[in-house]
């Protein structure tokens, strides 16, 4: 039976908003000091993938830089293809080919035409199958391996039980639509079609990676960020559900490293990139945050029914937590066994807070989760029951 307390539309819409990059990119503090060097590093010469050529479609927003940095750490030669609009100064030491994923806009894919070859392509920005077909069709004979960054939102039924790579994907009546829909209901089905388009054109050479909630430094969606920031502020904190309700997320740095690892190892097919591999609960998340920031935060636990009575929404007002639904119990064993490593919560919390603290104030005006005023009202109403 479908859990009435879980608003799947909010989950899908939130994932789509973050993935589509509707929030602006977060600037890191003193970025120039942390830019990877373009000079060869002798220590990297023996790394798996060393000397290989990687083309990243995108590369300057959130996941893109994590992939680039992981590739550079292996000694790869990285080329970026993008419009040059989102943080164009991020990797000035790297070759950037300017164009548009849509062949009908501007210069389109002209910069990728010709006989130039790459070993690996990482596609972080396919949302419509027409766009996917354009890039894969152009590059298929000049690359060995193609990574399609997809999403767990492709699954058609995220409420009925366990979800693994064999779970059927969602479908839409009009597969040619290029509208996400008013509730982003088309986001998952369109991503599934992008996966299929890439596989059709490059059979047996596509790595379709399906991450869940991507978190960590430079996350402009602020959903995971809500908890470290809120817990650090201290005081009474409202938390929903049962202490052992599962939550899932993947640090963007872990995902970037896994994507590069998968390219080098030649992984193909579908993999759910979810985490942590050691398992996580909402209690583990909030108490873990408190341990890292050493605040005086004290948690008031409101059961799922109580959350509903207070007019609060899982995933929306209380980010990351989905009221124990299947969307936070996606099986990731296939990815973990193939090389996806997930770091400790403390590392992700610290990096997230550093990123948040370095963020311009304008980027903090629309954080995820409920406002402090709304939380105080909800807590007062809960205690007055």
GROMACS .gro file of C-alpha atoms in nm:
model
  385
    1UNK     CA    1   0.000   0.000   0.000
    2UNK     CA    2   0.124   0.346  -0.080
    3UNK     CA    3   0.241   0.542   0.223
    4UNK     CA    4   0.014   0.849   0.240
    5UNK     CA    5   0.269   1.038   0.448
    6UNK     CA    6   0.529   1.041   0.172
    7UNK     CA    7   0.500   1.304  -0.099
    8UNK     CA    8   0.686   1.139  -0.386
    9UNK     CA    9   0.627   1.443  -0.603
   10UNK     CA   10   0.836   1.651  -0.365
   11UNK     CA   11   1.111   1.390  -0.377
   12UNK     CA   12   1.116   1.380  -0.757
   13UNK     CA   13   1.077   1.757  -0.792
   14UNK     CA   14   1.360   1.818  -0.547
   15UNK     CA   15   1.588   1.575  -0.725
   16UNK     CA   16   1.504   1.732  -1.059
   17UNK     CA   17   1.560   2.088  -0.939
   18UNK     CA   18   1.902   2.005  -0.805
   19UNK     CA   19   2.002   1.795  -1.105
   20UNK     CA   20   1.879   2.051  -1.357
   21UNK     CA   21   2.090   2.313  -1.186
   22UNK     CA   22   1.807   2.560  -1.135
   23UNK     CA   23   1.989   2.676  -0.823
   24UNK     CA   24   2.304   2.875  -0.897
   25UNK     CA   25   2.644   2.721  -0.848
   26UNK     CA   26   2.808   2.770  -0.509
   27UNK     CA   27   3.149   2.938  -0.510
   28UNK     CA   28   3.413   2.785  -0.290
   29UNK     CA   29   3.630   3.001  -0.070
   30UNK     CA   30   3.976   3.072  -0.214
   31UNK     CA   31   3.909   2.846  -0.509
   32UNK     CA   32   4.226   2.944  -0.680
   33UNK     CA   33   4.428   2.782  -0.405
   34UNK     CA   34   4.246   2.452  -0.447
   35UNK     CA   35   4.248   2.423  -0.825
   36UNK     CA   36   4.406   2.101  -0.949
   37UNK     CA   37   4.733   2.158  -1.126
   38UNK     CA   38   4.748   2.097  -1.500
   39UNK     CA   39   5.115   2.002  -1.472
   40UNK     CA   40   5.194   1.628  -1.487
   41UNK     CA   41   5.239   1.472  -1.146
   42UNK     CA   42   5.493   1.189  -1.139
   43UNK     CA   43   5.313   1.036  -0.840
   44UNK     CA   44   5.006   0.987  -1.058
   45UNK     CA   45   5.186   0.823  -1.346
   46UNK     CA   46   5.113   0.471  -1.229
   47UNK     CA   47   4.751   0.531  -1.132
   48UNK     CA   48   4.486   0.326  -1.313
   49UNK     CA   49   4.364   0.538  -1.603
   50UNK     CA   50   4.680   0.748  -1.606
   51UNK     CA   51   4.726   0.916  -1.944
   52UNK     CA   52   4.373   0.838  -2.061
   53UNK     CA   53   4.160   1.109  -2.217
   54UNK     CA   54   3.824   1.200  -2.066
   55UNK     CA   55   3.559   1.431  -2.208
   56UNK     CA   56   3.315   1.573  -1.953
   57UNK     CA   57   2.990   1.719  -2.085
   58UNK     CA   58   2.940   1.995  -1.831
   59UNK     CA   59   3.209   1.990  -1.564
   60UNK     CA   60   3.172   2.314  -1.371
   61UNK     CA   61   2.872   2.258  -1.144
   62UNK     CA   62   2.849   2.029  -0.838
   63UNK     CA   63   2.898   1.676  -0.973
   64UNK     CA   64   3.097   1.787  -1.277
   65UNK     CA   65   3.389   1.927  -1.075
   66UNK     CA   66   3.392   1.617  -0.853
   67UNK     CA   67   3.435   1.402  -1.165
   68UNK     CA   68   3.702   1.631  -1.306
   69UNK     CA   69   3.901   1.635  -0.984
   70UNK     CA   70   3.882   1.256  -0.955
   71UNK     CA   71   4.002   1.219  -1.314
   72UNK     CA   72   4.289   1.460  -1.262
   73UNK     CA   73   4.388   1.272  -0.949
   74UNK     CA   74   4.438   0.966  -1.171
   75UNK     CA   75   4.655   1.160  -1.413
   76UNK     CA   76   4.399   1.181  -1.690
   77UNK     CA   77   4.383   1.444  -1.962
   78UNK     CA   78   4.044   1.612  -1.919
   79UNK     CA   79   3.850   1.816  -2.174
   80UNK     CA   80   3.530   2.001  -2.087
   81UNK     CA   81   3.239   2.075  -2.317
   82UNK     CA   82   2.987   2.332  -2.195
   83UNK     CA   83   2.833   2.673  -2.262
   84UNK     CA   84   3.090   2.858  -2.053
   85UNK     CA   85   2.823   3.010  -1.831
   86UNK     CA   86   2.839   2.827  -1.497
   87UNK     CA   87   3.159   2.913  -1.314
   88UNK     CA   88   3.373   2.941  -1.631
   89UNK     CA   89   3.684   3.019  -1.424
   90UNK     CA   90   3.667   2.694  -1.230
   91UNK     CA   91   3.913   2.500  -1.445
   92UNK     CA   92   4.097   2.759  -1.652
   93UNK     CA   93   4.394   2.524  -1.684
   94UNK     CA   94   4.184   2.270  -1.874
   95UNK     CA   95   4.075   2.274  -2.236
   96UNK     CA   96   3.713   2.383  -2.264
   97UNK     CA   97   3.517   2.338  -2.586
   98UNK     CA   98   3.226   2.580  -2.605
   99UNK     CA   99   2.886   2.480  -2.738
  100UNK     CA  100   2.541   2.365  -2.644
  101UNK     CA  101   2.403   2.019  -2.570
  102UNK     CA  102   2.108   2.107  -2.792
  103UNK     CA  103   2.230   2.087  -3.152
  104UNK     CA  104   1.961   2.337  -3.248
  105UNK     CA  105   2.092   2.611  -3.018
  106UNK     CA  106   2.386   2.839  -3.085
  107UNK     CA  107   2.690   2.650  -3.205
  108UNK     CA  108   2.538   2.326  -3.082
  109UNK     CA  109   2.782   2.034  -3.086
  110UNK     CA  110   3.011   2.172  -3.358
  111UNK     CA  111   3.310   2.184  -3.123
  112UNK     CA  112   3.284   1.807  -3.086
  113UNK     CA  113   3.274   1.733  -3.457
  114UNK     CA  114   3.569   1.589  -3.647
  115UNK     CA  115   3.786   1.285  -3.589
  116UNK     CA  116   3.916   1.359  -3.240
  117UNK     CA  117   3.895   1.070  -2.996
  118UNK     CA  118   3.858   1.025  -2.620
  119UNK     CA  119   3.877   0.716  -2.405
  120UNK     CA  120   3.585   0.810  -2.180
  121UNK     CA  121   3.287   1.043  -2.189
  122UNK     CA  122   3.096   1.147  -1.878
  123UNK     CA  123   2.753   1.294  -1.947
  124UNK     CA  124   2.627   1.486  -1.644
  125UNK     CA  125   2.358   1.685  -1.825
  126UNK     CA  126   2.125   1.465  -2.031
  127UNK     CA  127   1.759   1.525  -1.951
  128UNK     CA  128   1.584   1.460  -2.283
  129UNK     CA  129   1.646   1.162  -2.513
  130UNK     CA  130   1.681   1.386  -2.819
  131UNK     CA  131   1.975   1.561  -2.655
  132UNK     CA  132   2.129   1.230  -2.551
  133UNK     CA  133   2.098   1.089  -2.901
  134UNK     CA  134   2.271   1.393  -3.046
  135UNK     CA  135   2.586   1.362  -2.834
  136UNK     CA  136   2.607   0.983  -2.826
  137UNK     CA  137   2.542   0.960  -3.198
  138UNK     CA  138   2.820   1.207  -3.268
  139UNK     CA  139   3.076   1.046  -3.037
  140UNK     CA  140   2.995   0.674  -3.046
  141UNK     CA  141   3.267   0.582  -3.296
  142UNK     CA  142   3.532   0.796  -3.127
  143UNK     CA  143   3.502   0.691  -2.762
  144UNK     CA  144   3.537   0.361  -2.578
  145UNK     CA  145   3.306   0.415  -2.282
  146UNK     CA  146   3.012   0.646  -2.210
  147UNK     CA  147   2.882   0.730  -1.862
  148UNK     CA  148   2.521   0.843  -1.841
  149UNK     CA  149   2.446   1.009  -1.507
  150UNK     CA  150   2.086   0.916  -1.434
  151UNK     CA  151   1.884   0.899  -1.111
  152UNK     CA  152   1.692   0.660  -0.886
  153UNK     CA  153   1.388   0.867  -0.982
  154UNK     CA  154   1.363   0.648  -1.293
  155UNK     CA  155   1.189   0.377  -1.091
  156UNK     CA  156   0.816   0.360  -1.146
  157UNK     CA  157   0.705   0.247  -0.801
  158UNK     CA  158   0.908   0.370  -0.506
  159UNK     CA  159   0.658   0.279  -0.239
  160UNK     CA  160   0.591  -0.094  -0.269
  161UNK     CA  161   0.914  -0.243  -0.137
  162UNK     CA  162   1.273  -0.314  -0.225
  163UNK     CA  163   1.421  -0.134  -0.523
  164UNK     CA  164   1.716  -0.268  -0.717
  165UNK     CA  165   1.844  -0.238  -1.073
  166UNK     CA  166   1.580  -0.483  -1.196
  167UNK     CA  167   1.287  -0.272  -1.073
  168UNK     CA  168   1.080  -0.148  -1.372
  169UNK     CA  169   1.131   0.214  -1.472
  170UNK     CA  170   0.854   0.472  -1.503
  171UNK     CA  171   0.697   0.549  -1.839
  172UNK     CA  172   0.517   0.847  -1.991
  173UNK     CA  173   0.259   0.861  -2.267
  174UNK     CA  174   0.459   1.100  -2.482
  175UNK     CA  175   0.827   1.000  -2.491
  176UNK     CA  176   0.907   1.297  -2.715
  177UNK     CA  177   0.801   1.559  -2.461
  178UNK     CA  178   1.064   1.801  -2.341
  179UNK     CA  179   0.863   1.927  -2.046
  180UNK     CA  180   0.934   1.809  -1.694
  181UNK     CA  181   0.569   1.860  -1.603
  182UNK     CA  182   0.421   2.090  -1.343
  183UNK     CA  183   0.530   1.855  -1.061
  184UNK     CA  184   0.844   1.730  -1.237
  185UNK     CA  185   0.662   1.402  -1.285
  186UNK     CA  186   0.835   1.351  -1.620
  187UNK     CA  187   1.187   1.383  -1.480
  188UNK     CA  188   1.239   1.015  -1.395
  189UNK     CA  189   1.075   0.869  -1.707
  190UNK     CA  190   1.275   1.104  -1.930
  191UNK     CA  191   1.598   1.005  -1.759
  192UNK     CA  192   1.511   0.639  -1.821
  193UNK     CA  193   1.464   0.720  -2.189
  194UNK     CA  194   1.803   0.892  -2.195
  195UNK     CA  195   1.960   0.576  -2.055
  196UNK     CA  196   1.794   0.367  -2.323
  197UNK     CA  197   1.894   0.605  -2.602
  198UNK     CA  198   2.260   0.586  -2.502
  199UNK     CA  199   2.251   0.206  -2.475
  200UNK     CA  200   2.080   0.175  -2.812
  201UNK     CA  201   2.352   0.376  -2.986
  202UNK     CA  202   2.647   0.229  -2.792
  203UNK     CA  203   2.535  -0.121  -2.692
  204UNK     CA  204   2.751  -0.278  -2.426
  205UNK     CA  205   2.961   0.037  -2.371
  206UNK     CA  206   2.736   0.251  -2.152
  207UNK     CA  207   2.756   0.288  -1.774
  208UNK     CA  208   2.413   0.406  -1.653
  209UNK     CA  209   2.470   0.524  -1.298
  210UNK     CA  210   2.163   0.603  -1.086
  211UNK     CA  211   2.248   0.814  -0.781
  212UNK     CA  212   2.001   0.903  -0.510
  213UNK     CA  213   2.034   1.227  -0.314
  214UNK     CA  214   2.375   1.378  -0.397
  215UNK     CA  215   2.518   1.582  -0.108
  216UNK     CA  216   2.834   1.748   0.013
  217UNK     CA  217   3.041   2.051  -0.084
  218UNK     CA  218   2.891   2.285  -0.345
  219UNK     CA  219   2.541   2.137  -0.301
  220UNK     CA  220   2.314   2.426  -0.400
  221UNK     CA  221   1.993   2.238  -0.314
  222UNK     CA  222   2.068   2.266   0.062
  223UNK     CA  223   1.860   1.959   0.149
  224UNK     CA  224   2.126   1.761   0.334
  225UNK     CA  225   2.279   2.091   0.442
  226UNK     CA  226   1.966   2.166   0.647
  227UNK     CA  227   2.066   1.921   0.919
  228UNK     CA  228   2.431   2.018   0.984
  229UNK     CA  229   2.338   2.387   0.980
  230UNK     CA  230   2.031   2.344   1.198
  231UNK     CA  231   2.205   2.118   1.450
  232UNK     CA  232   2.499   2.355   1.473
  233UNK     CA  233   2.260   2.636   1.571
  234UNK     CA  234   2.159   2.429   1.872
  235UNK     CA  235   1.846   2.444   2.085
  236UNK     CA  236   1.540   2.228   2.039
  237UNK     CA  237   1.536   2.057   1.698
  238UNK     CA  238   1.227   1.887   1.554
  239UNK     CA  239   1.301   1.551   1.393
  240UNK     CA  240   1.038   1.330   1.232
  241UNK     CA  241   0.967   0.959   1.235
  242UNK     CA  242   1.132   0.668   1.409
  243UNK     CA  243   1.495   0.673   1.511
  244UNK     CA  244   1.567   0.376   1.285
  245UNK     CA  245   1.403   0.515   0.970
  246UNK     CA  246   1.649   0.464   0.687
  247UNK     CA  247   1.797   0.762   0.502
  248UNK     CA  248   2.020   0.749   0.194
  249UNK     CA  249   2.258   0.997   0.035
  250UNK     CA  250   2.582   0.991  -0.162
  251UNK     CA  251   2.867   1.236  -0.112
  252UNK     CA  252   2.937   1.407  -0.444
  253UNK     CA  253   3.309   1.333  -0.408
  254UNK     CA  254   3.242   0.962  -0.367
  255UNK     CA  255   3.017   0.965  -0.671
  256UNK     CA  256   3.277   1.149  -0.878
  257UNK     CA  257   3.545   0.898  -0.782
  258UNK     CA  258   3.315   0.606  -0.858
  259UNK     CA  259   3.229   0.739  -1.202
  260UNK     CA  260   3.596   0.767  -1.292
  261UNK     CA  261   3.666   0.423  -1.142
  262UNK     CA  262   3.381   0.274  -1.346
  263UNK     CA  263   3.520   0.423  -1.668
  264UNK     CA  264   3.868   0.284  -1.602
  265UNK     CA  265   3.732  -0.058  -1.508
  266UNK     CA  266   3.494  -0.063  -1.804
  267UNK     CA  267   3.179  -0.109  -1.598
  268UNK     CA  268   2.864  -0.115  -1.811
  269UNK     CA  269   2.496  -0.155  -1.741
  270UNK     CA  270   2.287  -0.009  -1.460
  271UNK     CA  271   2.417   0.064  -1.109
  272UNK     CA  272   2.241   0.232  -0.818
  273UNK     CA  273   2.490   0.475  -0.664
  274UNK     CA  274   2.335   0.514  -0.322
  275UNK     CA  275   2.477   0.518   0.028
  276UNK     CA  276   2.616   0.506   0.278
  277UNK     CA  277   2.722   0.147   0.225
  278UNK     CA  278   2.727   0.094   0.601
  279UNK     CA  279   2.362   0.199   0.629
  280UNK     CA  280   2.226   0.516   0.786
  281UNK     CA  281   1.922   0.619   0.988
  282UNK     CA  282   1.771   0.956   1.060
  283UNK     CA  283   1.893   0.922   1.420
  284UNK     CA  284   2.242   0.839   1.301
  285UNK     CA  285   2.234   1.145   1.079
  286UNK     CA  286   2.122   1.403   1.335
  287UNK     CA  287   2.321   1.266   1.628
  288UNK     CA  288   2.621   1.233   1.398
  289UNK     CA  289   2.586   1.598   1.302
  290UNK     CA  290   2.575   1.693   1.670
  291UNK     CA  291   2.890   1.496   1.742
  292UNK     CA  292   3.074   1.680   1.466
  293UNK     CA  293   2.964   2.033   1.552
  294UNK     CA  294   2.951   1.983   1.932
  295UNK     CA  295   2.638   2.192   1.978
  296UNK     CA  296   2.378   2.190   2.255
  297UNK     CA  297   2.109   2.071   2.013
  298UNK     CA  298   1.841   1.854   2.172
  299UNK     CA  299   1.606   1.652   1.956
  300UNK     CA  300   1.230   1.630   1.985
  301UNK     CA  301   1.110   1.325   1.796
  302UNK     CA  302   0.769   1.354   1.634
  303UNK     CA  303   0.625   1.030   1.490
  304UNK     CA  304   0.521   1.019   1.128
  305UNK     CA  305   0.152   1.060   1.210
  306UNK     CA  306   0.238   1.359   1.426
  307UNK     CA  307   0.438   1.515   1.146
  308UNK     CA  308   0.130   1.489   0.925
  309UNK     CA  309  -0.093   1.638   1.198
  310UNK     CA  310   0.140   1.936   1.224
  311UNK     CA  311   0.110   1.994   0.850
  312UNK     CA  312   0.475   1.916   0.786
  313UNK     CA  313   0.597   1.721   0.486
  314UNK     CA  314   0.864   1.450   0.483
  315UNK     CA  315   1.143   1.539   0.245
  316UNK     CA  316   1.012   1.895   0.213
  317UNK     CA  317   0.994   2.050   0.560
  318UNK     CA  318   1.216   1.772   0.695
  319UNK     CA  319   1.471   1.707   0.418
  320UNK     CA  320   1.646   1.374   0.354
  321UNK     CA  321   1.389   1.185   0.565
  322UNK     CA  322   1.113   1.017   0.361
  323UNK     CA  323   0.907   0.869   0.646
  324UNK     CA  324   1.054   0.523   0.602
  325UNK     CA  325   0.948   0.481   0.239
  326UNK     CA  326   1.120   0.260  -0.016
  327UNK     CA  327   1.288   0.562  -0.171
  328UNK     CA  328   1.538   0.542   0.116
  329UNK     CA  329   1.587   0.167   0.089
  330UNK     CA  330   1.726   0.142  -0.263
  331UNK     CA  331   1.969  -0.148  -0.297
  332UNK     CA  332   2.325  -0.037  -0.371
  333UNK     CA  333   2.511  -0.364  -0.326
  334UNK     CA  334   2.597  -0.392  -0.694
  335UNK     CA  335   2.771  -0.054  -0.691
  336UNK     CA  336   2.941  -0.110  -0.355
  337UNK     CA  337   3.085  -0.442  -0.469
  338UNK     CA  338   3.210  -0.286  -0.793
  339UNK     CA  339   3.406  -0.006  -0.628
  340UNK     CA  340   3.173   0.261  -0.486
  341UNK     CA  341   3.322   0.369  -0.154
  342UNK     CA  342   3.123   0.592   0.082
  343UNK     CA  343   3.304   0.811   0.331
  344UNK     CA  344   3.220   0.871   0.696
  345UNK     CA  345   2.936   1.105   0.783
  346UNK     CA  346   3.173   1.332   0.974
  347UNK     CA  347   3.373   1.405   0.659
  348UNK     CA  348   3.059   1.494   0.463
  349UNK     CA  349   2.922   1.712   0.744
  350UNK     CA  350   3.245   1.909   0.781
  351UNK     CA  351   3.281   1.965   0.406
  352UNK     CA  352   2.916   2.065   0.378
  353UNK     CA  353   2.947   2.324   0.653
  354UNK     CA  354   3.269   2.464   0.505
  355UNK     CA  355   3.092   2.504   0.173
  356UNK     CA  356   2.788   2.665   0.338
  357UNK     CA  357   3.001   2.907   0.538
  358UNK     CA  358   3.189   3.016   0.224
  359UNK     CA  359   2.868   3.069   0.030
  360UNK     CA  360   2.755   3.424  -0.056
  361UNK     CA  361   2.458   3.538   0.151
  362UNK     CA  362   2.245   3.550  -0.164
  363UNK     CA  363   2.285   3.175  -0.197
  364UNK     CA  364   2.142   3.120   0.152
  365UNK     CA  365   1.812   3.300   0.100
  366UNK     CA  366   1.616   2.992  -0.003
  367UNK     CA  367   1.747   2.703   0.203
  368UNK     CA  368   1.568   2.369   0.207
  369UNK     CA  369   1.356   2.260   0.500
  370UNK     CA  370   1.125   2.455   0.724
  371UNK     CA  371   1.209   2.800   0.852
  372UNK     CA  372   1.308   2.842   1.216
  373UNK     CA  373   0.981   3.025   1.276
  374UNK     CA  374   0.782   2.735   1.133
  375UNK     CA  375   0.978   2.491   1.344
  376UNK     CA  376   0.907   2.689   1.661
  377UNK     CA  377   0.536   2.695   1.579
  378UNK     CA  378   0.533   2.320   1.512
  379UNK     CA  379   0.718   2.244   1.835
  380UNK     CA  380   0.483   2.460   2.036
  381UNK     CA  381   0.182   2.290   1.880
  382UNK     CA  382   0.332   1.948   1.948
  383UNK     CA  383   0.402   2.021   2.314
  384UNK     CA  384   0.053   2.167   2.360
  385UNK     CA  385  -0.120   1.847   2.248
   0.00000   0.00000   0.00000
